[in-house]
Structure formats: C-alpha cells, structure tokens
Amino acid sequence: MSTRPAAHLPATSGSPSRLTIWAGRSMVLIAVLHTAVFARLAPWASWFSGDLRNDAADGHSLATFWALPGGFVVTLILLGLLVARAGRRGQPVPAYVGWVILGWAALAVSLIGPSGFLFATIPAGLLIAASLTAGPRHRGQDRVLDRSGGGRPERGAGAAEG
C-alpha cells in the first residue's frame, strides 16, 4: 500500500469543446440578463442605508436581494467562466454538472411555474451533450492515480490488498 498522496490525471484533450464553451457563455449571459431585469427593481438606497441589517426591509426588498447579490448571480457567472475556460482548454466538465443544473431548474419550475429557470436547460443540455459526445477516453479523466503511476483497479478487477 502506497503512502504517497493521490494525484489527478491532467484533464486536457487538446481540442476545445464548443458545447462546453457555449454552456459557460450561456451561464454568464443568463446571469447578466437576470441582473439587467431585476437590478432596476432593487431598492439599492434602502439596502445601503442598512435596512437589510436592521430588519427594516420588507418582503419585496428581501426577495429582490436574494434574487440579485445574495442569490445565484455571482456564482453562476463564476461557474460559467470556469466552464468556458475548461472548454477552451479541452478539459471535459463532468456530466453531473449539467444534470444538477437541470435538476435545479426542474425543481424551481415545479415550485414557481414557467419562469427564467427554463433558460437553465440550455447550459444543462449543452454540458450533458458535451459529456455524451466526448467519448469514453474523456469520460474517465477524473480517475485518481497514485504518484507511482498506477491507477485504481476497476470494480472487481483487482484482488484485495492485505
């Protein structure tokens, strides 16, 4: 048994993934559009005067806060930039990222009805499609190797160490 720390395989395929790049760009665009629609409705002066901290904000103000700076906008922009960067570098993004985004959108739409959450199906679908079209060579790039170069045996492939 090796005591060396595990290292991850470098996840580069060399050729950029257009589907992944556009998934990332669409996430950034969704976040920017969301901000453009709701920023004009936000009571910025009230927020900066401390109403959020002093419990003086009403329900509409709180909802708008959680729809803008307190919500997913900044995180979605960062995720979109990371996904687009991975796509430009030819690094596959795990399919579960697309599936989680799709599940999140489905849950939100089931709770509030048709809304802007439907747009989340675009990056989700692009990421799932990118994973499916990447081929088996890129699907397993998150395998862990020990530093000696040996990979973990697949299920049932190796004998138990003792």
PDB file of C-alpha atoms in Angstrom:
ATOM      1  CA  MET A   1       0.000   0.000   0.000  1.00  0.00           C
ATOM      2  CA  SER A   2       1.427   3.355  -1.029  1.00  0.00           C
ATOM      3  CA  THR A   3       1.542   6.238   1.434  1.00  0.00           C
ATOM      4  CA  ARG A   4       2.021   8.809  -1.285  1.00  0.00           C
ATOM      5  CA  PRO A   5      -0.802  11.317  -1.824  1.00  0.00           C
ATOM      6  CA  ALA A   6      -3.052  10.707  -4.803  1.00  0.00           C
ATOM      7  CA  ALA A   7      -2.765  12.884  -7.898  1.00  0.00           C
ATOM      8  CA  HIS A   8      -5.385  13.514 -10.530  1.00  0.00           C
ATOM      9  CA  LEU A   9      -4.751  12.889 -14.175  1.00  0.00           C
ATOM     10  CA  PRO A  10      -4.456  16.098 -16.192  1.00  0.00           C
ATOM     11  CA  ALA A  11      -7.789  16.566 -17.918  1.00  0.00           C
ATOM     12  CA  THR A  12      -6.806  18.017 -21.259  1.00  0.00           C
ATOM     13  CA  SER A  13      -7.839  16.647 -24.577  1.00  0.00           C
ATOM     14  CA  GLY A  14      -6.090  19.277 -26.628  1.00  0.00           C
ATOM     15  CA  SER A  15      -9.062  20.342 -28.727  1.00  0.00           C
ATOM     16  CA  PRO A  16     -11.555  22.902 -27.440  1.00  0.00           C
ATOM     17  CA  SER A  17     -15.124  21.773 -26.797  1.00  0.00           C
ATOM     18  CA  ARG A  18     -17.591  24.140 -28.462  1.00  0.00           C
ATOM     19  CA  LEU A  19     -20.517  22.697 -26.494  1.00  0.00           C
ATOM     20  CA  THR A  20     -18.726  23.305 -23.193  1.00  0.00           C
ATOM     21  CA  ILE A  21     -17.632  26.797 -24.213  1.00  0.00           C
ATOM     22  CA  TRP A  22     -21.190  27.738 -25.164  1.00  0.00           C
ATOM     23  CA  ALA A  23     -22.549  26.194 -21.961  1.00  0.00           C
ATOM     24  CA  GLY A  24     -20.280  28.502 -19.978  1.00  0.00           C
ATOM     25  CA  ARG A  25     -21.128  31.526 -22.103  1.00  0.00           C
ATOM     26  CA  SER A  26     -24.837  30.828 -21.731  1.00  0.00           C
ATOM     27  CA  MET A  27     -24.486  30.711 -17.930  1.00  0.00           C
ATOM     28  CA  VAL A  28     -22.786  34.114 -17.931  1.00  0.00           C
ATOM     29  CA  LEU A  29     -25.447  35.507 -20.280  1.00  0.00           C
ATOM     30  CA  ILE A  30     -28.292  34.175 -18.108  1.00  0.00           C
ATOM     31  CA  ALA A  31     -26.759  35.785 -15.013  1.00  0.00           C
ATOM     32  CA  VAL A  32     -26.211  39.117 -16.794  1.00  0.00           C
ATOM     33  CA  LEU A  33     -29.774  39.141 -18.183  1.00  0.00           C
ATOM     34  CA  HIS A  34     -31.163  38.238 -14.766  1.00  0.00           C
ATOM     35  CA  THR A  35     -29.269  41.149 -13.250  1.00  0.00           C
ATOM     36  CA  ALA A  36     -30.359  43.552 -16.006  1.00  0.00           C
ATOM     37  CA  VAL A  37     -34.036  42.663 -15.466  1.00  0.00           C
ATOM     38  CA  PHE A  38     -34.056  42.818 -11.668  1.00  0.00           C
ATOM     39  CA  ALA A  39     -31.399  45.451 -10.834  1.00  0.00           C
ATOM     40  CA  ARG A  40     -33.703  48.307 -11.741  1.00  0.00           C
ATOM     41  CA  LEU A  41     -36.311  46.980  -9.284  1.00  0.00           C
ATOM     42  CA  ALA A  42     -33.892  46.789  -6.362  1.00  0.00           C
ATOM     43  CA  PRO A  43     -34.151  49.335  -3.546  1.00  0.00           C
ATOM     44  CA  TRP A  44     -30.403  49.981  -3.557  1.00  0.00           C
ATOM     45  CA  ALA A  45     -30.596  53.140  -1.389  1.00  0.00           C
ATOM     46  CA  SER A  46     -32.555  51.250   1.265  1.00  0.00           C
ATOM     47  CA  TRP A  47     -30.050  48.401   1.219  1.00  0.00           C
ATOM     48  CA  PHE A  48     -27.031  50.686   1.526  1.00  0.00           C
ATOM     49  CA  SER A  49     -28.687  52.598   4.372  1.00  0.00           C
ATOM     50  CA  GLY A  50     -28.772  49.361   6.382  1.00  0.00           C
ATOM     51  CA  ASP A  51     -32.383  48.208   6.069  1.00  0.00           C
ATOM     52  CA  LEU A  52     -31.287  44.612   5.405  1.00  0.00           C
ATOM     53  CA  ARG A  53     -29.131  44.541   8.547  1.00  0.00           C
ATOM     54  CA  ASN A  54     -31.677  46.328  10.748  1.00  0.00           C
ATOM     55  CA  ASP A  55     -34.673  44.143   9.825  1.00  0.00           C
ATOM     56  CA  ALA A  56     -36.377  47.218   8.346  1.00  0.00           C
ATOM     57  CA  ALA A  57     -36.597  45.712   4.848  1.00  0.00           C
ATOM     58  CA  ASP A  58     -39.986  44.469   3.672  1.00  0.00           C
ATOM     59  CA  GLY A  59     -40.618  41.097   1.999  1.00  0.00           C
ATOM     60  CA  HIS A  60     -40.265  42.524  -1.529  1.00  0.00           C
ATOM     61  CA  SER A  61     -36.898  44.043  -0.653  1.00  0.00           C
ATOM     62  CA  LEU A  62     -35.664  40.766   0.832  1.00  0.00           C
ATOM     63  CA  ALA A  63     -36.865  38.764  -2.186  1.00  0.00           C
ATOM     64  CA  THR A  64     -35.130  41.174  -4.554  1.00  0.00           C
ATOM     65  CA  PHE A  65     -31.920  40.958  -2.531  1.00  0.00           C
ATOM     66  CA  TRP A  66     -31.949  37.152  -2.760  1.00  0.00           C
ATOM     67  CA  ALA A  67     -32.653  37.408  -6.499  1.00  0.00           C
ATOM     68  CA  LEU A  68     -29.618  39.620  -7.086  1.00  0.00           C
ATOM     69  CA  PRO A  69     -26.451  39.994  -4.975  1.00  0.00           C
ATOM     70  CA  GLY A  70     -27.495  37.436  -2.355  1.00  0.00           C
ATOM     71  CA  GLY A  71     -28.564  34.830  -4.875  1.00  0.00           C
ATOM     72  CA  PHE A  72     -27.038  32.772  -7.626  1.00  0.00           C
ATOM     73  CA  VAL A  73     -25.935  35.585  -9.972  1.00  0.00           C
ATOM     74  CA  VAL A  74     -22.307  35.895  -8.881  1.00  0.00           C
ATOM     75  CA  THR A  75     -21.930  32.134  -8.501  1.00  0.00           C
ATOM     76  CA  LEU A  76     -23.450  31.488 -11.928  1.00  0.00           C
ATOM     77  CA  ILE A  77     -21.077  33.990 -13.551  1.00  0.00           C
ATOM     78  CA  LEU A  78     -18.083  32.329 -11.885  1.00  0.00           C
ATOM     79  CA  LEU A  79     -19.275  28.846 -12.840  1.00  0.00           C
ATOM     80  CA  GLY A  80     -19.900  29.988 -16.409  1.00  0.00           C
ATOM     81  CA  LEU A  81     -16.417  31.484 -16.683  1.00  0.00           C
ATOM     82  CA  LEU A  82     -14.833  28.299 -15.297  1.00  0.00           C
ATOM     83  CA  VAL A  83     -16.842  26.069 -17.631  1.00  0.00           C
ATOM     84  CA  ALA A  84     -15.987  28.206 -20.680  1.00  0.00           C
ATOM     85  CA  ARG A  85     -12.309  28.157 -19.683  1.00  0.00           C
ATOM     86  CA  ALA A  86     -12.371  24.376 -19.332  1.00  0.00           C
ATOM     87  CA  GLY A  87     -13.977  24.122 -22.759  1.00  0.00           C
ATOM     88  CA  ARG A  88     -11.330  26.348 -24.357  1.00  0.00           C
ATOM     89  CA  ARG A  89      -8.615  24.184 -22.798  1.00  0.00           C
ATOM     90  CA  GLY A  90     -10.263  20.983 -23.967  1.00  0.00           C
ATOM     91  CA  GLN A  91     -10.948  19.885 -20.392  1.00  0.00           C
ATOM     92  CA  PRO A  92     -14.199  17.945 -20.045  1.00  0.00           C
ATOM     93  CA  VAL A  93     -16.688  19.087 -17.446  1.00  0.00           C
ATOM     94  CA  PRO A  94     -18.312  16.152 -15.615  1.00  0.00           C
ATOM     95  CA  ALA A  95     -21.819  15.357 -16.830  1.00  0.00           C
ATOM     96  CA  TYR A  96     -23.151  15.657 -13.293  1.00  0.00           C
ATOM     97  CA  VAL A  97     -22.711  19.435 -13.508  1.00  0.00           C
ATOM     98  CA  GLY A  98     -25.250  19.529 -16.327  1.00  0.00           C
ATOM     99  CA  TRP A  99     -27.566  17.075 -14.576  1.00  0.00           C
ATOM    100  CA  VAL A 100     -27.500  19.081 -11.333  1.00  0.00           C
ATOM    101  CA  ILE A 101     -28.277  22.320 -13.185  1.00  0.00           C
ATOM    102  CA  LEU A 102     -31.121  20.557 -14.993  1.00  0.00           C
ATOM    103  CA  GLY A 103     -32.494  19.158 -11.715  1.00  0.00           C
ATOM    104  CA  TRP A 104     -32.261  22.561 -10.035  1.00  0.00           C
ATOM    105  CA  ALA A 105     -34.152  24.186 -12.914  1.00  0.00           C
ATOM    106  CA  ALA A 106     -36.800  21.452 -12.901  1.00  0.00           C
ATOM    107  CA  LEU A 107     -37.339  21.837  -9.163  1.00  0.00           C
ATOM    108  CA  ALA A 108     -37.595  25.620  -9.428  1.00  0.00           C
ATOM    109  CA  VAL A 109     -40.061  25.444 -12.337  1.00  0.00           C
ATOM    110  CA  SER A 110     -42.150  22.860 -10.485  1.00  0.00           C
ATOM    111  CA  LEU A 111     -42.337  25.225  -7.492  1.00  0.00           C
ATOM    112  CA  ILE A 112     -42.964  28.576  -9.225  1.00  0.00           C
ATOM    113  CA  GLY A 113     -44.109  27.611 -12.706  1.00  0.00           C
ATOM    114  CA  PRO A 114     -42.646  28.650 -16.041  1.00  0.00           C
ATOM    115  CA  SER A 115     -40.024  31.323 -15.440  1.00  0.00           C
ATOM    116  CA  GLY A 116     -36.492  32.294 -16.291  1.00  0.00           C
ATOM    117  CA  PHE A 117     -35.385  28.994 -14.778  1.00  0.00           C
ATOM    118  CA  LEU A 118     -36.330  27.409 -18.090  1.00  0.00           C
ATOM    119  CA  PHE A 119     -33.226  29.091 -19.551  1.00  0.00           C
ATOM    120  CA  ALA A 120     -31.083  26.854 -17.309  1.00  0.00           C
ATOM    121  CA  THR A 121     -31.958  23.955 -19.591  1.00  0.00           C
ATOM    122  CA  ILE A 122     -29.644  25.492 -22.214  1.00  0.00           C
ATOM    123  CA  PRO A 123     -26.322  25.164 -20.353  1.00  0.00           C
ATOM    124  CA  ALA A 124     -27.510  21.920 -18.744  1.00  0.00           C
ATOM    125  CA  GLY A 125     -28.281  20.376 -22.117  1.00  0.00           C
ATOM    126  CA  LEU A 126     -25.029  21.617 -23.625  1.00  0.00           C
ATOM    127  CA  LEU A 127     -22.969  20.138 -20.775  1.00  0.00           C
ATOM    128  CA  ILE A 128     -24.794  16.812 -20.928  1.00  0.00           C
ATOM    129  CA  ALA A 129     -24.372  16.705 -24.721  1.00  0.00           C
ATOM    130  CA  ALA A 130     -20.680  17.600 -24.411  1.00  0.00           C
ATOM    131  CA  SER A 131     -20.187  14.727 -21.982  1.00  0.00           C
ATOM    132  CA  LEU A 132     -22.025  12.263 -24.211  1.00  0.00           C
ATOM    133  CA  THR A 133     -20.071  13.286 -27.311  1.00  0.00           C
ATOM    134  CA  ALA A 134     -16.687  13.381 -25.550  1.00  0.00           C
ATOM    135  CA  GLY A 135     -16.206   9.650 -25.972  1.00  0.00           C
ATOM    136  CA  PRO A 136     -15.003   7.117 -23.436  1.00  0.00           C
ATOM    137  CA  ARG A 137     -11.449   8.487 -23.496  1.00  0.00           C
ATOM    138  CA  HIS A 138     -12.535  11.696 -21.754  1.00  0.00           C
ATOM    139  CA  ARG A 139     -15.321  10.396 -19.539  1.00  0.00           C
ATOM    140  CA  GLY A 140     -12.912   8.718 -17.131  1.00  0.00           C
ATOM    141  CA  GLN A 141     -10.447  11.573 -16.742  1.00  0.00           C
ATOM    142  CA  ASP A 142     -11.385  12.155 -13.156  1.00  0.00           C
ATOM    143  CA  ARG A 143      -9.828   8.809 -12.178  1.00  0.00           C
ATOM    144  CA  VAL A 144      -7.352   9.097  -9.376  1.00  0.00           C
ATOM    145  CA  LEU A 145      -3.830   7.786  -9.788  1.00  0.00           C
ATOM    146  CA  ASP A 146      -1.204   7.379  -7.173  1.00  0.00           C
ATOM    147  CA  ARG A 147       2.093   9.152  -7.866  1.00  0.00           C
ATOM    148  CA  SER A 148       3.787   5.895  -8.838  1.00  0.00           C
ATOM    149  CA  GLY A 149       1.650   5.878 -11.987  1.00  0.00           C
ATOM    150  CA  GLY A 150      -0.663   3.010 -11.097  1.00  0.00           C
ATOM    151  CA  GLY A 151      -4.376   3.627 -11.285  1.00  0.00           C
ATOM    152  CA  ARG A 152      -7.052   2.294  -9.027  1.00  0.00           C
ATOM    153  CA  PRO A 153      -8.303  -1.045 -10.272  1.00  0.00           C
ATOM    154  CA  GLU A 154     -11.807  -1.054 -11.671  1.00  0.00           C
ATOM    155  CA  ARG A 155     -14.527  -2.792  -9.687  1.00  0.00           C
ATOM    156  CA  GLY A 156     -13.818  -6.454  -9.396  1.00  0.00           C
ATOM    157  CA  ALA A 157     -10.582  -6.163 -11.393  1.00  0.00           C
ATOM    158  CA  GLY A 158      -8.081  -6.338  -8.570  1.00  0.00           C
ATOM    159  CA  ALA A 159      -7.513  -8.521  -5.555  1.00  0.00           C
ATOM    160  CA  ALA A 160      -7.886  -7.076  -2.095  1.00  0.00           C
ATOM    161  CA  GLU A 161      -4.675  -5.921  -0.515  1.00  0.00           C
ATOM    162  CA  GLY A 162      -3.861  -7.233   2.898  1.00  0.00           C
TER     163      GLY A 162
END
